[in-house]
PDB file of C-alpha atoms in Angstrom:
ATOM      1  CA  MET A   1      98.345  96.281 185.462  1.00  0.00           C
ATOM      2  CA  VAL A   2     101.843  95.978 184.016  1.00  0.00           C
ATOM      3  CA  PRO A   3     104.300  98.273 185.515  1.00  0.00           C
ATOM      4  CA  ALA A   4     105.576 100.762 182.915  1.00  0.00           C
ATOM      5  CA  ARG A   5     109.286  99.820 183.577  1.00  0.00           C
ATOM      6  CA  VAL A   6     108.470  96.221 182.776  1.00  0.00           C
ATOM      7  CA  LEU A   7     106.779  96.861 179.345  1.00  0.00           C
ATOM      8  CA  PRO A   8     109.939  97.103 177.287  1.00  0.00           C
ATOM      9  CA  MET A   9     111.130  93.738 178.624  1.00  0.00           C
ATOM     10  CA  LEU A  10     107.993  92.067 177.276  1.00  0.00           C
ATOM     11  CA  GLY A  11     107.530  90.930 173.808  1.00  0.00           C
ATOM     12  CA  GLY A  12     104.022  90.895 172.268  1.00  0.00           C
ATOM     13  CA  ARG A  13     103.362  87.233 173.049  1.00  0.00           C
ATOM     14  CA  ASP A  14     104.529  87.848 176.637  1.00  0.00           C
ATOM     15  CA  LEU A  15     102.298  90.792 177.076  1.00  0.00           C
ATOM     16  CA  ARG A  16      99.332  88.969 175.640  1.00  0.00           C
ATOM     17  CA  THR A  17      99.891  86.006 178.032  1.00  0.00           C
ATOM     18  CA  PHE A  18     100.185  88.343 181.047  1.00  0.00           C
ATOM     19  CA  VAL A  19      97.020  90.151 180.267  1.00  0.00           C
ATOM     20  CA  CYS A  20      94.897  87.507 178.615  1.00  0.00           C
ATOM     21  CA  GLY A  21      96.183  84.263 180.145  1.00  0.00           C
ATOM     22  CA  SER A  22      97.913  81.306 178.743  1.00  0.00           C
ATOM     23  CA  ASP A  23      96.456  79.810 175.473  1.00  0.00           C
ATOM     24  CA  VAL A  24      97.294  76.379 176.907  1.00  0.00           C
ATOM     25  CA  VAL A  25      94.515  75.104 179.284  1.00  0.00           C
ATOM     26  CA  ASP A  26      96.229  73.402 182.157  1.00  0.00           C
ATOM     27  CA  VAL A  27      93.676  70.856 183.603  1.00  0.00           C
ATOM     28  CA  ALA A  28      95.680  70.552 186.811  1.00  0.00           C
ATOM     29  CA  VAL A  29      95.472  74.305 187.282  1.00  0.00           C
ATOM     30  CA  LEU A  30      91.716  74.397 186.590  1.00  0.00           C
ATOM     31  CA  LYS A  31      91.194  71.441 188.939  1.00  0.00           C
ATOM     32  CA  ALA A  32      93.090  73.152 191.764  1.00  0.00           C
ATOM     33  CA  HIS A  33      90.733  76.164 191.486  1.00  0.00           C
ATOM     34  CA  THR A  34      87.540  74.191 191.318  1.00  0.00           C
ATOM     35  CA  VAL A  35      84.806  74.259 194.003  1.00  0.00           C
ATOM     36  CA  TYR A  36      81.990  71.778 194.137  1.00  0.00           C
ATOM     37  CA  GLN A  37      78.426  71.759 195.607  1.00  0.00           C
ATOM     38  CA  PRO A  38      77.220  68.690 197.353  1.00  0.00           C
ATOM     39  CA  PRO A  39      76.513  65.917 196.470  1.00  0.00           C
ATOM     40  CA  TYR A  40      79.593  66.591 194.114  1.00  0.00           C
ATOM     41  CA  ASP A  41      83.079  66.541 195.500  1.00  0.00           C
ATOM     42  CA  ALA A  42      86.381  65.477 193.992  1.00  0.00           C
ATOM     43  CA  SER A  43      85.643  61.860 194.542  1.00  0.00           C
ATOM     44  CA  HIS A  44      82.138  61.875 193.018  1.00  0.00           C
ATOM     45  CA  LYS A  45      81.725  59.601 189.961  1.00  0.00           C
ATOM     46  CA  THR A  46      80.419  62.464 187.823  1.00  0.00           C
ATOM     47  CA  VAL A  47      83.311  64.670 188.747  1.00  0.00           C
ATOM     48  CA  LYS A  48      85.827  61.977 187.952  1.00  0.00           C
ATOM     49  CA  PHE A  49      84.198  61.467 184.581  1.00  0.00           C
ATOM     50  CA  PHE A  50      84.420  65.132 183.892  1.00  0.00           C
ATOM     51  CA  TRP A  51      88.280  65.447 184.783  1.00  0.00           C
ATOM     52  CA  GLU A  52      89.002  62.310 182.868  1.00  0.00           C
ATOM     53  CA  VAL A  53      87.259  63.685 179.753  1.00  0.00           C
ATOM     54  CA  MET A  54      88.944  67.152 180.228  1.00  0.00           C
ATOM     55  CA  ASP A  55      92.332  65.317 180.281  1.00  0.00           C
ATOM     56  CA  GLU A  56      91.516  63.577 177.031  1.00  0.00           C
ATOM     57  CA  LEU A  57      90.330  66.671 175.166  1.00  0.00           C
ATOM     58  CA  SER A  58      92.548  68.592 172.694  1.00  0.00           C
ATOM     59  CA  ASN A  59      93.667  72.015 173.883  1.00  0.00           C
ATOM     60  CA  ARG A  60      91.271  73.645 171.424  1.00  0.00           C
ATOM     61  CA  GLU A  61      88.317  71.576 172.967  1.00  0.00           C
ATOM     62  CA  ARG A  62      89.474  72.618 176.453  1.00  0.00           C
ATOM     63  CA  GLN A  63      89.414  76.166 175.376  1.00  0.00           C
ATOM     64  CA  GLN A  64      85.921  75.798 174.196  1.00  0.00           C
ATOM     65  CA  VAL A  65      84.810  74.289 177.502  1.00  0.00           C
ATOM     66  CA  ILE A  66      86.346  77.249 179.379  1.00  0.00           C
ATOM     67  CA  ARG A  67      84.658  79.761 177.064  1.00  0.00           C
ATOM     68  CA  TYR A  68      81.316  77.952 177.390  1.00  0.00           C
ATOM     69  CA  ALA A  69      81.677  78.185 181.223  1.00  0.00           C
ATOM     70  CA  TRP A  70      83.222  81.655 181.494  1.00  0.00           C
ATOM     71  CA  GLY A  71      82.875  83.613 178.266  1.00  0.00           C
ATOM     72  CA  ARG A  72      86.649  83.616 177.698  1.00  0.00           C
ATOM     73  CA  SER A  73      88.911  80.775 176.478  1.00  0.00           C
ATOM     74  CA  ARG A  74      91.990  81.395 178.580  1.00  0.00           C
ATOM     75  CA  LEU A  75      92.682  80.673 182.319  1.00  0.00           C
ATOM     76  CA  PRO A  76      94.458  83.281 184.462  1.00  0.00           C
ATOM     77  CA  THR A  77      98.230  83.021 184.486  1.00  0.00           C
ATOM     78  CA  GLY A  78      99.756  82.678 188.028  1.00  0.00           C
ATOM     79  CA  GLU A  79      98.262  82.500 191.399  1.00  0.00           C
ATOM     80  CA  ASP A  80      97.899  86.292 191.760  1.00  0.00           C
ATOM     81  CA  ALA A  81      95.797  86.380 188.567  1.00  0.00           C
ATOM     82  CA  TRP A  82      93.181  84.109 190.290  1.00  0.00           C
ATOM     83  CA  ARG A  83      92.427  86.857 192.854  1.00  0.00           C
ATOM     84  CA  THR A  84      89.797  89.333 192.079  1.00  0.00           C
ATOM     85  CA  SER A  85      90.200  93.113 192.540  1.00  0.00           C
ATOM     86  CA  HIS A  86      87.871  92.725 195.654  1.00  0.00           C
ATOM     87  CA  GLY A  87      90.469  90.374 197.261  1.00  0.00           C
ATOM     88  CA  SER A  88      88.385  87.218 196.871  1.00  0.00           C
ATOM     89  CA  SER A  89      89.622  84.184 194.881  1.00  0.00           C
ATOM     90  CA  LEU A  90      88.232  83.302 191.442  1.00  0.00           C
ATOM     91  CA  ALA A  91      86.989  79.678 191.236  1.00  0.00           C
ATOM     92  CA  PHE A  92      85.559  77.325 188.640  1.00  0.00           C
ATOM     93  CA  ARG A  93      82.190  76.090 190.061  1.00  0.00           C
ATOM     94  CA  PHE A  94      81.115  72.555 189.305  1.00  0.00           C
ATOM     95  CA  LEU A  95      77.502  71.960 190.455  1.00  0.00           C
ATOM     96  CA  PRO A  96      74.873  69.348 190.072  1.00  0.00           C
ATOM     97  CA  PHE A  97      72.202  69.906 187.356  1.00  0.00           C
ATOM     98  CA  ALA A  98      68.875  70.743 188.861  1.00  0.00           C
ATOM     99  CA  GLY A  99      66.921  70.551 185.698  1.00  0.00           C
ATOM    100  CA  ARG A 100      64.047  68.423 184.596  1.00  0.00           C
ATOM    101  CA  SER A 101      63.295  65.032 186.006  1.00  0.00           C
ATOM    102  CA  GLY A 102      63.996  61.890 184.009  1.00  0.00           C
ATOM    103  CA  SER A 103      67.318  60.359 183.012  1.00  0.00           C
ATOM    104  CA  PRO A 104      70.299  62.529 183.555  1.00  0.00           C
ATOM    105  CA  ASP A 105      71.684  61.167 180.243  1.00  0.00           C
ATOM    106  CA  ASP A 106      68.960  63.185 178.404  1.00  0.00           C
ATOM    107  CA  SER A 107      70.199  66.502 179.681  1.00  0.00           C
ATOM    108  CA  LEU A 108      72.909  68.835 178.539  1.00  0.00           C
ATOM    109  CA  ILE A 109      75.384  70.687 180.787  1.00  0.00           C
ATOM    110  CA  GLU A 110      74.179  74.144 181.684  1.00  0.00           C
ATOM    111  CA  ALA A 111      76.659  77.062 181.938  1.00  0.00           C
ATOM    112  CA  HIS A 112      76.426  80.312 183.849  1.00  0.00           C
ATOM    113  CA  THR A 113      79.322  82.498 182.472  1.00  0.00           C
ATOM    114  CA  CYS A 114      78.899  85.261 185.028  1.00  0.00           C
ATOM    115  CA  PHE A 115      79.836  82.787 187.755  1.00  0.00           C
ATOM    116  CA  PHE A 116      82.359  80.617 185.841  1.00  0.00           C
ATOM    117  CA  GLN A 117      80.054  77.714 186.538  1.00  0.00           C
ATOM    118  CA  LEU A 118      78.816  74.417 184.955  1.00  0.00           C
ATOM    119  CA  ASN A 119      75.774  72.681 186.268  1.00  0.00           C
ATOM    120  CA  CYS A 120      76.325  69.004 185.169  1.00  0.00           C
ATOM    121  CA  PRO A 121      73.883  66.117 185.294  1.00  0.00           C
ATOM    122  CA  ALA A 122      75.082  62.831 186.940  1.00  0.00           C
ATOM    123  CA  TYR A 123      75.796  61.111 183.607  1.00  0.00           C
ATOM    124  CA  THR A 124      76.007  57.259 183.818  1.00  0.00           C
ATOM    125  CA  SER A 125      79.271  56.947 181.925  1.00  0.00           C
ATOM    126  CA  LYS A 126      82.365  58.794 180.848  1.00  0.00           C
ATOM    127  CA  GLU A 127      81.365  58.306 177.204  1.00  0.00           C
ATOM    128  CA  ILE A 128      78.071  60.149 177.673  1.00  0.00           C
ATOM    129  CA  MET A 129      79.934  62.805 179.706  1.00  0.00           C
ATOM    130  CA  ARG A 130      82.238  63.351 176.747  1.00  0.00           C
ATOM    131  CA  LYS A 131      79.430  63.403 174.159  1.00  0.00           C
ATOM    132  CA  LYS A 132      77.098  65.730 176.189  1.00  0.00           C
ATOM    133  CA  LEU A 133      80.030  68.051 177.208  1.00  0.00           C
ATOM    134  CA  LEU A 134      81.109  68.607 173.534  1.00  0.00           C
ATOM    135  CA  LEU A 135      77.557  68.920 172.414  1.00  0.00           C
ATOM    136  CA  SER A 136      76.784  71.455 175.063  1.00  0.00           C
ATOM    137  CA  VAL A 137      79.907  73.423 174.228  1.00  0.00           C
ATOM    138  CA  THR A 138      79.474  73.382 170.464  1.00  0.00           C
ATOM    139  CA  GLU A 139      75.784  74.080 170.482  1.00  0.00           C
ATOM    140  CA  GLY A 140      76.144  76.879 173.159  1.00  0.00           C
ATOM    141  CA  LEU A 141      79.009  78.582 171.259  1.00  0.00           C
ATOM    142  CA  ALA A 142      77.618  78.047 167.793  1.00  0.00           C
ATOM    143  CA  SER A 143      74.266  79.590 168.675  1.00  0.00           C
ATOM    144  CA  GLY A 144      76.022  83.005 168.909  1.00  0.00           C
ATOM    145  CA  TYR A 145      75.480  83.414 172.665  1.00  0.00           C
ATOM    146  CA  LEU A 146      76.639  81.604 175.758  1.00  0.00           C
ATOM    147  CA  ILE A 147      74.095  79.888 177.861  1.00  0.00           C
ATOM    148  CA  ALA A 148      73.814  81.588 181.253  1.00  0.00           C
TER     149      ALA A 148
END
């Protein structure tokens, strides 16, 4: 909530950023608010591929990834905004993909928007990670619904 005494000091853009979050996706902020499930951790090859790809994407593509994972395209602004009304902290969840057997390179990334979560196969290269991430995001968003 925005205190009434503060509203006159905010322009339209400031108010939108305060309420909706920044339109610039800061990968470092997202990374700082990410939790992993074993065997994934910050040093896992798949996780490193993901963050390298995220660093290389345009801001629009990053927004699409956030929207695919969460149902909205902006991250919270400021540390307080990462706390829920229940007092817990919001986190981006990056988990292993537990889908079908076979080559991980044959699977797409699965999103669970209610949990701000991606389930990612252990791709064999950064190039495959990029291709599959963008395909997952564009197909998931273009279909008119988010995969959950």
